[in-house]
Coordinates of C-alpha atoms in Angstrom, one line a residue:
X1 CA 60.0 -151.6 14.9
X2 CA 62.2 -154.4 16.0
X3 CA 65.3 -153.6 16.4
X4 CA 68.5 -155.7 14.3
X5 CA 71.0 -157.4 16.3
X6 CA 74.4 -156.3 15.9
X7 CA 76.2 -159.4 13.7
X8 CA 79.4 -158.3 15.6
X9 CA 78.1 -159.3 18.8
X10 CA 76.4 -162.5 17.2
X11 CA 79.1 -163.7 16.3
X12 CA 80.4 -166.9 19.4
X13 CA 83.9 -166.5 20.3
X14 CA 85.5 -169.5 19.8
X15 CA 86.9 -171.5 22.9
X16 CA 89.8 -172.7 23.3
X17 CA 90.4 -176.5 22.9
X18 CA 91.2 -178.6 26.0
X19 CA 93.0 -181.1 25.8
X20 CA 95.4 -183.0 23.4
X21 CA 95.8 -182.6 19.7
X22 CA 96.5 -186.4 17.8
X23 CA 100.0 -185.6 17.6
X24 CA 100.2 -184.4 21.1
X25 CA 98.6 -187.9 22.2
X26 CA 100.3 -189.8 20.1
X27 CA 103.6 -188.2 21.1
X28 CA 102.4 -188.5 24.8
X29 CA 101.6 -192.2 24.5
X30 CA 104.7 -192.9 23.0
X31 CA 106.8 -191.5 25.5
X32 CA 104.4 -193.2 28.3
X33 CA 105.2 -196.5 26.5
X34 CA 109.0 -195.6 26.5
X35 CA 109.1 -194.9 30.0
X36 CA 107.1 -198.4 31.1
X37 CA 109.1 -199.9 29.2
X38 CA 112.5 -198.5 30.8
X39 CA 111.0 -199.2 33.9
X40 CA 110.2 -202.7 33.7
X41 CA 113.3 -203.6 31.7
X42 CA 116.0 -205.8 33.6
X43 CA 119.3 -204.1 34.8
X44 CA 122.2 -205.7 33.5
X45 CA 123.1 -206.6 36.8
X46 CA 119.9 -207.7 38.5
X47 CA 120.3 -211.7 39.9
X48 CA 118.4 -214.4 41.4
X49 CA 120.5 -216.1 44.1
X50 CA 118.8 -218.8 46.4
X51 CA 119.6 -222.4 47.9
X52 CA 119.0 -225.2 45.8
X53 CA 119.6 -228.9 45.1
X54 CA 122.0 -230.4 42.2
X55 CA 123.2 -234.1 42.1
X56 CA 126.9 -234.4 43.1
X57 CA 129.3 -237.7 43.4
X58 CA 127.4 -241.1 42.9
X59 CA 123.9 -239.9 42.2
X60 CA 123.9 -237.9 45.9
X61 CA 121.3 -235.0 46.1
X62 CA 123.4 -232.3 47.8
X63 CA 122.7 -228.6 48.4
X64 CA 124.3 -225.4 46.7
X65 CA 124.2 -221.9 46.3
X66 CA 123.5 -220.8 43.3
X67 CA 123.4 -217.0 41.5
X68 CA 122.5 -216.1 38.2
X69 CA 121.6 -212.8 36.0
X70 CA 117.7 -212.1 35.3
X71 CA 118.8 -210.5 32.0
X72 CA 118.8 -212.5 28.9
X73 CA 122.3 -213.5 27.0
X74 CA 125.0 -216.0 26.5
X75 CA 126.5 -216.8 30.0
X76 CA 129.3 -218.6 31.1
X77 CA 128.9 -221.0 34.1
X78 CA 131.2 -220.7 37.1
X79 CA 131.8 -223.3 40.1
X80 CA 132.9 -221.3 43.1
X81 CA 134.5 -224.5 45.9
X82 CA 134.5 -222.7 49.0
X83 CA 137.0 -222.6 51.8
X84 CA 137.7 -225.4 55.1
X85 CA 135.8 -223.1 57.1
X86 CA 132.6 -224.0 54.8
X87 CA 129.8 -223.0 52.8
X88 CA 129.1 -219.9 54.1
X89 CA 128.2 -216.1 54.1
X90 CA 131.1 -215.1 52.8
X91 CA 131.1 -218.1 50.2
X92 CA 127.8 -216.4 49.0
X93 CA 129.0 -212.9 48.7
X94 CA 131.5 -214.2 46.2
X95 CA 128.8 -216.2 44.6
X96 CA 126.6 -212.9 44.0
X97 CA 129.7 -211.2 42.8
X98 CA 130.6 -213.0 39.8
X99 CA 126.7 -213.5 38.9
X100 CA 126.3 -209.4 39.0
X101 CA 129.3 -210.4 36.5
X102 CA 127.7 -211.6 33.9
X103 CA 127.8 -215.5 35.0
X104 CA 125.7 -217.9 36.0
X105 CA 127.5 -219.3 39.7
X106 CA 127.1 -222.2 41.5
X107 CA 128.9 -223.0 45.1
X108 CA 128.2 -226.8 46.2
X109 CA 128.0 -227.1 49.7
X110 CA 130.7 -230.3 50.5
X111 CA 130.2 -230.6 53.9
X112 CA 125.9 -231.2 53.1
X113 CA 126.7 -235.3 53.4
X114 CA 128.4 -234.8 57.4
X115 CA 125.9 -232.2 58.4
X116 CA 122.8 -231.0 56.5
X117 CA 121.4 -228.1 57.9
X118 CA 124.5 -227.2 60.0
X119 CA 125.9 -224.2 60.7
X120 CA 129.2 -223.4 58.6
X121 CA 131.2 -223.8 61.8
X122 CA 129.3 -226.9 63.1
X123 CA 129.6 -228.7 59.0
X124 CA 133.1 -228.0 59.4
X125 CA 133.4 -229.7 62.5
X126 CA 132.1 -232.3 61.3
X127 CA 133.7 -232.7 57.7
X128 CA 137.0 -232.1 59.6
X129 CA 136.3 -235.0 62.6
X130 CA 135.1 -238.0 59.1
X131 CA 138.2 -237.1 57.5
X132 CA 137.8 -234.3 55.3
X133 CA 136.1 -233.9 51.8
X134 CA 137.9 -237.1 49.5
X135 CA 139.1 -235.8 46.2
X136 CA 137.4 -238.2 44.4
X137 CA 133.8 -237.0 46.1
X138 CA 135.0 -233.1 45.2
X139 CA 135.5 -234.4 41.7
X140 CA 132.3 -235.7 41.4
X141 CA 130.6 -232.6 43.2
X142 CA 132.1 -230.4 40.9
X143 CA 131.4 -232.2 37.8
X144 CA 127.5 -231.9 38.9
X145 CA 127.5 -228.4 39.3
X146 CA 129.2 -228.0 35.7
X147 CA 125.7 -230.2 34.6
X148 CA 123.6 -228.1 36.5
X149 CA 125.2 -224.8 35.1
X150 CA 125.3 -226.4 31.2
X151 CA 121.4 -226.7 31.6
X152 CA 120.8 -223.0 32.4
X153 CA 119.4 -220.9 30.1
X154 CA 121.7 -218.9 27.6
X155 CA 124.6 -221.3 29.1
X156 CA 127.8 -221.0 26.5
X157 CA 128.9 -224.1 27.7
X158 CA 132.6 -222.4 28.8
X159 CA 132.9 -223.0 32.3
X160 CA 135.4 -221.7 35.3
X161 CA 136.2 -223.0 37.9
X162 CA 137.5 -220.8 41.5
X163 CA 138.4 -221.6 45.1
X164 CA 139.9 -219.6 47.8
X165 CA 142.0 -221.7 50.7
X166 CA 141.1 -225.4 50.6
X167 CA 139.2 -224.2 47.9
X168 CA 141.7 -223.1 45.6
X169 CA 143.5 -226.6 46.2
X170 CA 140.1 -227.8 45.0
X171 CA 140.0 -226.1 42.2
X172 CA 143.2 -227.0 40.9
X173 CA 142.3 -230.6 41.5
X174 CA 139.0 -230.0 39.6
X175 CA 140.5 -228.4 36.5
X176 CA 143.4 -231.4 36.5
X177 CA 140.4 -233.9 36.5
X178 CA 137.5 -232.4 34.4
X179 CA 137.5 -230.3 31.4
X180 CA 137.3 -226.5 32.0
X181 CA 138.1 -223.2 30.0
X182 CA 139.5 -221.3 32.8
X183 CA 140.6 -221.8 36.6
X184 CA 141.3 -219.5 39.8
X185 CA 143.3 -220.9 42.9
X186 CA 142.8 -218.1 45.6
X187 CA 146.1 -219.1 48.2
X188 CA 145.4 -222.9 47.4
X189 CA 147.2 -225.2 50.2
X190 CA 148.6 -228.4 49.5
X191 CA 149.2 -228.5 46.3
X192 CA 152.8 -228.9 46.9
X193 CA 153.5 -229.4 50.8
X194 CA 152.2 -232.0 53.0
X195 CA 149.7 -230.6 55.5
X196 CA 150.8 -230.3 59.1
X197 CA 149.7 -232.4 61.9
X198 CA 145.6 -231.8 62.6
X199 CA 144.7 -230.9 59.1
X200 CA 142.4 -233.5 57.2
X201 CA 143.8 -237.0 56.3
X202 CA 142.3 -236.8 53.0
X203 CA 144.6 -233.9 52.2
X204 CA 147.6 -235.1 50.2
X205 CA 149.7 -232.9 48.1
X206 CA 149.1 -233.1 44.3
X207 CA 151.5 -231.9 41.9
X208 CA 151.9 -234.8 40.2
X209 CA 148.5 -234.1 38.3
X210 CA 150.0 -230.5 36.7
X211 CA 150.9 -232.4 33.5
X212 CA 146.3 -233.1 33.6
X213 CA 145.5 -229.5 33.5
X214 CA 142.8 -229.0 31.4
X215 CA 142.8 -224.9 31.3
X216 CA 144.6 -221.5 32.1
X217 CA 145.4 -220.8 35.6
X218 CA 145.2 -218.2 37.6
X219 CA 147.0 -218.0 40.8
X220 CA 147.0 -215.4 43.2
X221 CA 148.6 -215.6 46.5
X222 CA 150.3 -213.6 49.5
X223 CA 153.8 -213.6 50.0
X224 CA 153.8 -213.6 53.7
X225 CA 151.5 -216.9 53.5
X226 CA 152.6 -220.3 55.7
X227 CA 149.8 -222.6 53.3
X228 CA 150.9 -222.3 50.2
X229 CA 154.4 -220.8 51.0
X230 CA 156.3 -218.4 48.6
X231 CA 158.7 -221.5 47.6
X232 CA 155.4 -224.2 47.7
X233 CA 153.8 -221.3 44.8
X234 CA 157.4 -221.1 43.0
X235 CA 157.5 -224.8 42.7
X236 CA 154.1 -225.1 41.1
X237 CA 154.9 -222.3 38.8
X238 CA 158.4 -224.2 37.6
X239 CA 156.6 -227.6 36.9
X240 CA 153.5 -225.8 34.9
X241 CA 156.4 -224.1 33.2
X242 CA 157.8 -227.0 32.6
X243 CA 154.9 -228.6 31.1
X244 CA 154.2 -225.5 28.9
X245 CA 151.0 -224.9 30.9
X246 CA 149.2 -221.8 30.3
X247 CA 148.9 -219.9 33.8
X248 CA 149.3 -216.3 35.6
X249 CA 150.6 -215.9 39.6
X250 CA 150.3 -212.8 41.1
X251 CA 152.0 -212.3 44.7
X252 CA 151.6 -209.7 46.9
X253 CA 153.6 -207.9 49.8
X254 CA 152.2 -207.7 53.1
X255 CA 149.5 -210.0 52.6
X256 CA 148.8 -213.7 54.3
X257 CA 146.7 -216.1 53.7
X258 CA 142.4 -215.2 53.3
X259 CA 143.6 -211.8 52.5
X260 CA 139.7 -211.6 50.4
X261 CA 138.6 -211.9 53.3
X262 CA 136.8 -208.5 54.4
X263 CA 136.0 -209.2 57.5
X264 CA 138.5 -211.0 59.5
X265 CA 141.9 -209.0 60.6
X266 CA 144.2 -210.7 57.7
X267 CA 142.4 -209.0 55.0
X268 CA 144.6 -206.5 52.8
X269 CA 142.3 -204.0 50.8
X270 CA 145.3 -203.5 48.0
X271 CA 145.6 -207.0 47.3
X272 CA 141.8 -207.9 47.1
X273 CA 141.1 -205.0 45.0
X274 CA 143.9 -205.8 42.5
X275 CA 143.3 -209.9 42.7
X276 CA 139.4 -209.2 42.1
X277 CA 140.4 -207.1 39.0
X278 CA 142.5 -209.9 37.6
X279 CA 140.0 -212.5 38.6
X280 CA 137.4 -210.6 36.1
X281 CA 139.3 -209.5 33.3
X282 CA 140.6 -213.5 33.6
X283 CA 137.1 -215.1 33.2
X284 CA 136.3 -211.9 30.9
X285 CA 139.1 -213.5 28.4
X286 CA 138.2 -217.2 28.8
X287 CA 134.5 -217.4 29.6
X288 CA 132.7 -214.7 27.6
X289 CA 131.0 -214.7 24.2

């Protein structure tokens, strides 16, 4: 007699499932999508800096420096006109700095006419030895780095304009002679005093052209500095006051002239940190939006 199998034993055990349920996938794929998308999204202050080519005074092809955000948005541009010493490292560092900012930055090299492909000190030399850089030529160098910056992407079209020694005189000239919504004279010489024997010929004081200031100024500057001198930086201040020019000076104890400077002996930690705090929340009001 055959015998009946037991039902109870019959019966499969169900398995448990491996895997993912939908809403387990979908939840996983959604969080997988999140996280490629975090990682290939652009940090806010991720930049692109590199040598390149704009046209400066009279049509000439000259060489800059030029930093700008990868993010997308509405940027400012900013010319940074570097010191006698020339278009170098530290030039660039200060470039970098105001595109991790927020702004699109260009640095036109002035000496690339005397000496393309020089070293900074060697450029220098030989800017220095043909006279220095004419005001009319920085003019017109400037005015071709605003172009190039107005043709950026997301440009705002509000531009600033910066220099630190020389530089800061340059930029003063530039914002007398062009249009600009903001400038920054970092311990500009010769605004106001005549240079002293061995400085370029082309260097002439230039107060007369405060009543052609296009912008706001900024001017920071160290009391214990021989170019500008505390009295050369009062006078300035009077005759903007004067002419009901909007501007800012900031002076500060213990400090000389290329106290930004971070690594050469004159440079004064308090008064960089401070003057690079103003210098932002400066541009900040002007250039932004």
């Amino acid at each position: 007699m055959a015998k009946r199998s037991n039902r109870a034993s019959s019966k499969r055990k169900r398995r448990p499932r491996i895997g993912l349920s939908r809403r387990n996938v979908t939840g996983r794929q959604y969080s997988l999508e999140w996280q490629a998308e975090a990682v290939n999204a652009i940090s806010p202050d991720a930049i692109r800096a590199e040598t390149i080519t704009i046209t400066g005074h009279g049509g000439d092809e000259i060489e800059a420096y030029r930093a700008m955000p990868l993010a997308q948005g509405s940027r400012g541009g900013i010319v940074w006109i570097h010191h006698m010493p020339g278009y170098d490292r530290e030039t660039k560092e200060f470039v970098r700095r105001l595109a991790v900012n927020g702004y699109h930055t260009v640095a036109p090299n002035l000496y690339s006419r005397e000496a393309p492909g020089a070293a900074p000190d060697d450029a220098a030399a030989a800017a220095r030895a043909a006279g220095g850089v004419p005001d009319e030529r920085l003019v017109g160098d400037v005015a071709g780095a605003v172009e190039h910056l107005r043709s950026l992407p997301g440009a705002n079209g509000k531009f600033g304009v910066i220099g630190h020694c020389s530089g800061g005189r340059h930029a003063y000239l530039a914002a007398c002679s062009l249009q600009f919504d903001a400038a920054v004279d970092c311990y500009g010489a010769f605004i106001v005093e005549d240079p002293p024997e061995g400085m370029p010929k082309v260097m002439k004081p230039i107060l007369h052209l405060a009543a052609n200031l296009s912008c706001p100024l900024l001017g920071l500057f160290g009391v214990e500095d021989k170019f500008p001198t505390p009295a050369g930086v009062a006078t300035l201040d009077a005759e903007l006051t004067r002419l009901s020019k909007p501007h800012e000076f900031h002076s500060y104890d213990g400090a000389g002239h290329a106290f930004f400077s971070v690594d050469r002996p004159v440079y004064r930690v308090e008064a960089a940190v401070d003057g690079w705090r103003r210098i932002d929340d400066f541009f900040a009001t002007h250039l932004k939006g």
